[in-house]
Amino acid sequence: MTDERVRVYVPATVPMLARLREHGLAAAEAHAVTPGLREWYAEGDEEELEYVAFTRAAQDALQLLRHDPAAPRRRVVVSADLPASALGRGDGELGSSVLDLAGPVPAAAVAAIHVDGADAVADVGAAVDVVLEAVAGDADAQFTVDGVEDHELEWYDPSELNEVLRALS
């Protein structure tokens, strides 16, 4: 019997990407289409649910950037296919897409790398500056954070990791 694979979206930063090949992607949580997300978005099809999970990972990347002032101001989301056995339950809240990760995401599990383009840097920087206020309920801060969603993250194949890192350094 094989272990079912689950597509997860892991929030990250450029420095985390730099360590991916040698050490895996060190993260405690990822986002995915969970039973709680499916139940909350009963009308959504699989593609819409995947987009919700992906968007939430991009939002969490803002918080990671808040904790790493030296990191380039670009959101990073790593899409990976992990065995279900490598995933914990998450918080189990209705509508939640959060799952716990049992350990680092190995480079071999990465399906795609998503990174903000250069045009998003100023907006991402502004959002990082106010993300905690937005989480606390400040409407003006939330407006700034929401503005980042106007920028689509660029898609890269895992084989392009070195080129992505060179372009961002």
PDB file of C-alpha atoms in Angstrom:
ATOM      1  CA  MET A   1       0.000   0.000   0.000  1.00  0.00           C
ATOM      2  CA  THR A   2       1.378   3.404  -0.983  1.00  0.00           C
ATOM      3  CA  ASP A   3       1.172   6.540   1.093  1.00  0.00           C
ATOM      4  CA  GLU A   4      -1.196   9.029  -0.566  1.00  0.00           C
ATOM      5  CA  ARG A   5       0.498  12.269  -1.640  1.00  0.00           C
ATOM      6  CA  VAL A   6      -0.907  15.647  -0.697  1.00  0.00           C
ATOM      7  CA  ARG A   7      -0.151  18.942  -2.446  1.00  0.00           C
ATOM      8  CA  VAL A   8       0.904  21.486   0.158  1.00  0.00           C
ATOM      9  CA  TYR A   9       1.812  25.145  -0.112  1.00  0.00           C
ATOM     10  CA  VAL A  10       4.653  26.168   2.169  1.00  0.00           C
ATOM     11  CA  PRO A  11       5.259  29.843   2.968  1.00  0.00           C
ATOM     12  CA  ALA A  12       8.936  30.733   2.708  1.00  0.00           C
ATOM     13  CA  THR A  13      11.518  33.446   2.156  1.00  0.00           C
ATOM     14  CA  VAL A  14      14.421  33.755  -0.270  1.00  0.00           C
ATOM     15  CA  PRO A  15      16.958  32.748   2.436  1.00  0.00           C
ATOM     16  CA  MET A  16      14.877  29.630   3.124  1.00  0.00           C
ATOM     17  CA  LEU A  17      15.012  28.810  -0.605  1.00  0.00           C
ATOM     18  CA  ALA A  18      18.808  29.139  -0.516  1.00  0.00           C
ATOM     19  CA  ARG A  19      18.950  26.253   1.996  1.00  0.00           C
ATOM     20  CA  LEU A  20      16.364  24.076   0.211  1.00  0.00           C
ATOM     21  CA  ARG A  21      18.658  21.833  -1.830  1.00  0.00           C
ATOM     22  CA  GLU A  22      21.007  20.918   1.048  1.00  0.00           C
ATOM     23  CA  HIS A  23      18.726  21.012   4.085  1.00  0.00           C
ATOM     24  CA  GLY A  24      15.174  20.882   2.773  1.00  0.00           C
ATOM     25  CA  LEU A  25      12.641  23.586   3.463  1.00  0.00           C
ATOM     26  CA  ALA A  26      12.457  24.063   7.220  1.00  0.00           C
ATOM     27  CA  ALA A  27       8.873  25.010   8.068  1.00  0.00           C
ATOM     28  CA  ALA A  28       6.475  24.031  10.828  1.00  0.00           C
ATOM     29  CA  GLU A  29       3.269  24.503   8.857  1.00  0.00           C
ATOM     30  CA  ALA A  30       1.920  24.396   5.340  1.00  0.00           C
ATOM     31  CA  HIS A  31      -1.445  25.040   3.708  1.00  0.00           C
ATOM     32  CA  ALA A  32      -3.482  22.476   1.793  1.00  0.00           C
ATOM     33  CA  VAL A  33      -7.029  21.554   0.897  1.00  0.00           C
ATOM     34  CA  THR A  34      -8.095  20.161   4.272  1.00  0.00           C
ATOM     35  CA  PRO A  35     -11.450  18.668   5.275  1.00  0.00           C
ATOM     36  CA  GLY A  36     -12.153  21.882   7.226  1.00  0.00           C
ATOM     37  CA  LEU A  37     -11.462  24.012   4.140  1.00  0.00           C
ATOM     38  CA  ARG A  38     -13.658  21.771   1.964  1.00  0.00           C
ATOM     39  CA  GLU A  39     -16.526  21.997   4.442  1.00  0.00           C
ATOM     40  CA  TRP A  40     -16.239  25.788   4.759  1.00  0.00           C
ATOM     41  CA  TYR A  41     -16.106  26.344   0.971  1.00  0.00           C
ATOM     42  CA  ALA A  42     -18.764  23.790   0.046  1.00  0.00           C
ATOM     43  CA  GLU A  43     -19.431  25.508  -3.294  1.00  0.00           C
ATOM     44  CA  GLY A  44     -15.774  25.660  -4.375  1.00  0.00           C
ATOM     45  CA  ASP A  45     -14.271  23.198  -6.828  1.00  0.00           C
ATOM     46  CA  GLU A  46     -10.828  21.663  -6.262  1.00  0.00           C
ATOM     47  CA  GLU A  47      -9.013  24.367  -8.209  1.00  0.00           C
ATOM     48  CA  GLU A  48     -10.670  27.145  -6.184  1.00  0.00           C
ATOM     49  CA  LEU A  49      -9.816  25.384  -2.924  1.00  0.00           C
ATOM     50  CA  GLU A  50      -6.184  24.978  -4.011  1.00  0.00           C
ATOM     51  CA  TYR A  51      -6.088  28.707  -4.797  1.00  0.00           C
ATOM     52  CA  VAL A  52      -7.392  29.564  -1.307  1.00  0.00           C
ATOM     53  CA  ALA A  53      -4.701  27.390   0.319  1.00  0.00           C
ATOM     54  CA  PHE A  54      -2.008  28.900  -1.942  1.00  0.00           C
ATOM     55  CA  THR A  55      -3.149  32.466  -1.158  1.00  0.00           C
ATOM     56  CA  ARG A  56      -3.067  31.785   2.562  1.00  0.00           C
ATOM     57  CA  ALA A  57       0.498  30.498   2.260  1.00  0.00           C
ATOM     58  CA  ALA A  58       1.440  33.715   0.440  1.00  0.00           C
ATOM     59  CA  GLN A  59      -0.142  35.712   3.285  1.00  0.00           C
ATOM     60  CA  ASP A  60       1.873  33.729   5.833  1.00  0.00           C
ATOM     61  CA  ALA A  61       5.033  34.508   3.873  1.00  0.00           C
ATOM     62  CA  LEU A  62       4.498  38.162   4.868  1.00  0.00           C
ATOM     63  CA  GLN A  63       4.786  37.180   8.525  1.00  0.00           C
ATOM     64  CA  LEU A  64       7.990  35.246   7.813  1.00  0.00           C
ATOM     65  CA  LEU A  65       9.403  38.344   6.147  1.00  0.00           C
ATOM     66  CA  ARG A  66       8.474  40.378   9.224  1.00  0.00           C
ATOM     67  CA  HIS A  67      10.767  38.113  11.263  1.00  0.00           C
ATOM     68  CA  ASP A  68      13.648  38.314   8.763  1.00  0.00           C
ATOM     69  CA  PRO A  69      14.424  41.971   8.024  1.00  0.00           C
ATOM     70  CA  ALA A  70      17.422  41.013   5.846  1.00  0.00           C
ATOM     71  CA  ALA A  71      15.334  38.866   3.467  1.00  0.00           C
ATOM     72  CA  PRO A  72      14.397  40.355   0.085  1.00  0.00           C
ATOM     73  CA  ARG A  73      10.848  41.716   0.210  1.00  0.00           C
ATOM     74  CA  ARG A  74       9.321  39.024  -1.964  1.00  0.00           C
ATOM     75  CA  ARG A  75       6.767  36.467  -0.900  1.00  0.00           C
ATOM     76  CA  VAL A  76       7.784  32.881  -1.603  1.00  0.00           C
ATOM     77  CA  VAL A  77       5.484  29.853  -1.704  1.00  0.00           C
ATOM     78  CA  VAL A  78       6.821  26.382  -2.364  1.00  0.00           C
ATOM     79  CA  SER A  79       4.364  23.838  -3.758  1.00  0.00           C
ATOM     80  CA  ALA A  80       5.288  20.318  -2.722  1.00  0.00           C
ATOM     81  CA  ASP A  81       3.791  16.845  -2.885  1.00  0.00           C
ATOM     82  CA  LEU A  82       4.259  15.104   0.455  1.00  0.00           C
ATOM     83  CA  PRO A  83       3.130  11.747   1.770  1.00  0.00           C
ATOM     84  CA  ALA A  84       0.057  12.105   3.996  1.00  0.00           C
ATOM     85  CA  SER A  85       2.099  10.478   6.770  1.00  0.00           C
ATOM     86  CA  ALA A  86       4.418  13.540   6.789  1.00  0.00           C
ATOM     87  CA  LEU A  87       1.529  15.838   7.690  1.00  0.00           C
ATOM     88  CA  GLY A  88      -0.061  16.531  11.049  1.00  0.00           C
ATOM     89  CA  ARG A  89      -3.642  17.517  11.624  1.00  0.00           C
ATOM     90  CA  GLY A  90      -3.264  21.273  11.831  1.00  0.00           C
ATOM     91  CA  ASP A  91      -5.682  23.289  13.897  1.00  0.00           C
ATOM     92  CA  GLY A  92      -8.846  21.539  12.676  1.00  0.00           C
ATOM     93  CA  GLU A  93     -10.823  24.805  12.598  1.00  0.00           C
ATOM     94  CA  LEU A  94     -13.677  25.082  10.133  1.00  0.00           C
ATOM     95  CA  GLY A  95     -12.288  26.797   7.035  1.00  0.00           C
ATOM     96  CA  SER A  96      -8.658  26.290   8.010  1.00  0.00           C
ATOM     97  CA  SER A  97      -6.077  25.169   5.450  1.00  0.00           C
ATOM     98  CA  VAL A  98      -3.227  24.763   7.967  1.00  0.00           C
ATOM     99  CA  LEU A  99      -1.421  21.439   8.378  1.00  0.00           C
ATOM    100  CA  ASP A 100       1.574  20.697  10.588  1.00  0.00           C
ATOM    101  CA  LEU A 101       4.728  19.418   8.907  1.00  0.00           C
ATOM    102  CA  ALA A 102       6.554  16.496  10.514  1.00  0.00           C
ATOM    103  CA  GLY A 103       9.938  17.732   9.281  1.00  0.00           C
ATOM    104  CA  PRO A 104      11.683  19.723   6.557  1.00  0.00           C
ATOM    105  CA  VAL A 105      10.247  19.470   3.048  1.00  0.00           C
ATOM    106  CA  PRO A 106      12.821  17.611   0.933  1.00  0.00           C
ATOM    107  CA  ALA A 107      13.911  19.245  -2.325  1.00  0.00           C
ATOM    108  CA  ALA A 108      12.782  16.138  -4.228  1.00  0.00           C
ATOM    109  CA  ALA A 109       9.173  16.769  -3.110  1.00  0.00           C
ATOM    110  CA  VAL A 110       9.056  20.291  -4.563  1.00  0.00           C
ATOM    111  CA  ALA A 111       6.663  20.624  -7.499  1.00  0.00           C
ATOM    112  CA  ALA A 112       7.030  24.377  -8.086  1.00  0.00           C
ATOM    113  CA  ILE A 113       8.506  27.547  -6.640  1.00  0.00           C
ATOM    114  CA  HIS A 114       6.488  30.763  -6.627  1.00  0.00           C
ATOM    115  CA  VAL A 115       8.147  34.144  -6.020  1.00  0.00           C
ATOM    116  CA  ASP A 116       7.008  37.748  -6.280  1.00  0.00           C
ATOM    117  CA  GLY A 117       8.358  39.665  -9.236  1.00  0.00           C
ATOM    118  CA  ALA A 118      10.363  42.863  -8.913  1.00  0.00           C
ATOM    119  CA  ASP A 119       7.213  44.958  -9.415  1.00  0.00           C
ATOM    120  CA  ALA A 120       5.820  43.697  -6.081  1.00  0.00           C
ATOM    121  CA  VAL A 121       8.773  44.618  -3.847  1.00  0.00           C
ATOM    122  CA  ALA A 122       7.491  48.032  -2.690  1.00  0.00           C
ATOM    123  CA  ASP A 123       3.975  46.720  -1.960  1.00  0.00           C
ATOM    124  CA  VAL A 124       5.314  43.638  -0.176  1.00  0.00           C
ATOM    125  CA  GLY A 125       7.609  45.818   1.926  1.00  0.00           C
ATOM    126  CA  ALA A 126       4.694  48.059   2.912  1.00  0.00           C
ATOM    127  CA  ALA A 127       2.556  45.020   3.786  1.00  0.00           C
ATOM    128  CA  VAL A 128       5.330  43.457   5.877  1.00  0.00           C
ATOM    129  CA  ASP A 129       5.569  46.685   7.886  1.00  0.00           C
ATOM    130  CA  VAL A 130       1.881  46.502   8.900  1.00  0.00           C
ATOM    131  CA  VAL A 131       1.035  42.784   8.780  1.00  0.00           C
ATOM    132  CA  LEU A 132       0.839  42.429  12.574  1.00  0.00           C
ATOM    133  CA  GLU A 133      -1.520  45.382  12.796  1.00  0.00           C
ATOM    134  CA  ALA A 134      -3.674  43.824  10.065  1.00  0.00           C
ATOM    135  CA  VAL A 135      -3.862  40.529  11.965  1.00  0.00           C
ATOM    136  CA  ALA A 136      -4.906  42.530  15.050  1.00  0.00           C
ATOM    137  CA  GLY A 137      -7.838  44.004  13.113  1.00  0.00           C
ATOM    138  CA  ASP A 138      -6.576  47.390  11.884  1.00  0.00           C
ATOM    139  CA  ALA A 139      -8.605  48.123   8.718  1.00  0.00           C
ATOM    140  CA  ASP A 140      -6.024  50.461   7.148  1.00  0.00           C
ATOM    141  CA  ALA A 141      -3.270  47.905   7.676  1.00  0.00           C
ATOM    142  CA  GLN A 142      -5.513  45.179   6.197  1.00  0.00           C
ATOM    143  CA  PHE A 143      -6.058  47.357   3.120  1.00  0.00           C
ATOM    144  CA  THR A 144      -2.276  47.571   2.643  1.00  0.00           C
ATOM    145  CA  VAL A 145      -1.850  43.812   3.118  1.00  0.00           C
ATOM    146  CA  ASP A 146      -4.720  43.063   0.723  1.00  0.00           C
ATOM    147  CA  GLY A 147      -3.045  45.269  -1.895  1.00  0.00           C
ATOM    148  CA  VAL A 148      -0.236  42.747  -2.221  1.00  0.00           C
ATOM    149  CA  GLU A 149      -2.710  40.223  -3.609  1.00  0.00           C
ATOM    150  CA  ASP A 150      -2.873  42.316  -6.783  1.00  0.00           C
ATOM    151  CA  HIS A 151       0.558  40.832  -7.562  1.00  0.00           C
ATOM    152  CA  GLU A 152       0.570  37.278  -8.893  1.00  0.00           C
ATOM    153  CA  LEU A 153       3.543  35.222  -7.802  1.00  0.00           C
ATOM    154  CA  GLU A 154       5.760  34.052 -10.665  1.00  0.00           C
ATOM    155  CA  TRP A 155       6.007  30.287 -11.257  1.00  0.00           C
ATOM    156  CA  TYR A 156       9.325  28.441 -11.515  1.00  0.00           C
ATOM    157  CA  ASP A 157      10.143  24.805 -12.065  1.00  0.00           C
ATOM    158  CA  PRO A 158      12.249  23.294  -9.242  1.00  0.00           C
ATOM    159  CA  SER A 159      15.092  22.823 -11.748  1.00  0.00           C
ATOM    160  CA  GLU A 160      15.284  26.644 -11.990  1.00  0.00           C
ATOM    161  CA  LEU A 161      16.131  27.098  -8.295  1.00  0.00           C
ATOM    162  CA  ASN A 162      19.724  28.228  -8.922  1.00  0.00           C
ATOM    163  CA  GLU A 163      18.633  30.741 -11.572  1.00  0.00           C
ATOM    164  CA  VAL A 164      15.949  32.141  -9.236  1.00  0.00           C
ATOM    165  CA  LEU A 165      18.453  32.544  -6.403  1.00  0.00           C
ATOM    166  CA  ARG A 166      20.997  34.232  -8.714  1.00  0.00           C
ATOM    167  CA  ALA A 167      18.348  36.658  -9.964  1.00  0.00           C
ATOM    168  CA  LEU A 168      17.319  37.568  -6.422  1.00  0.00           C
ATOM    169  CA  SER A 169      20.817  38.035  -4.995  1.00  0.00           C
TER     170      SER A 169
END
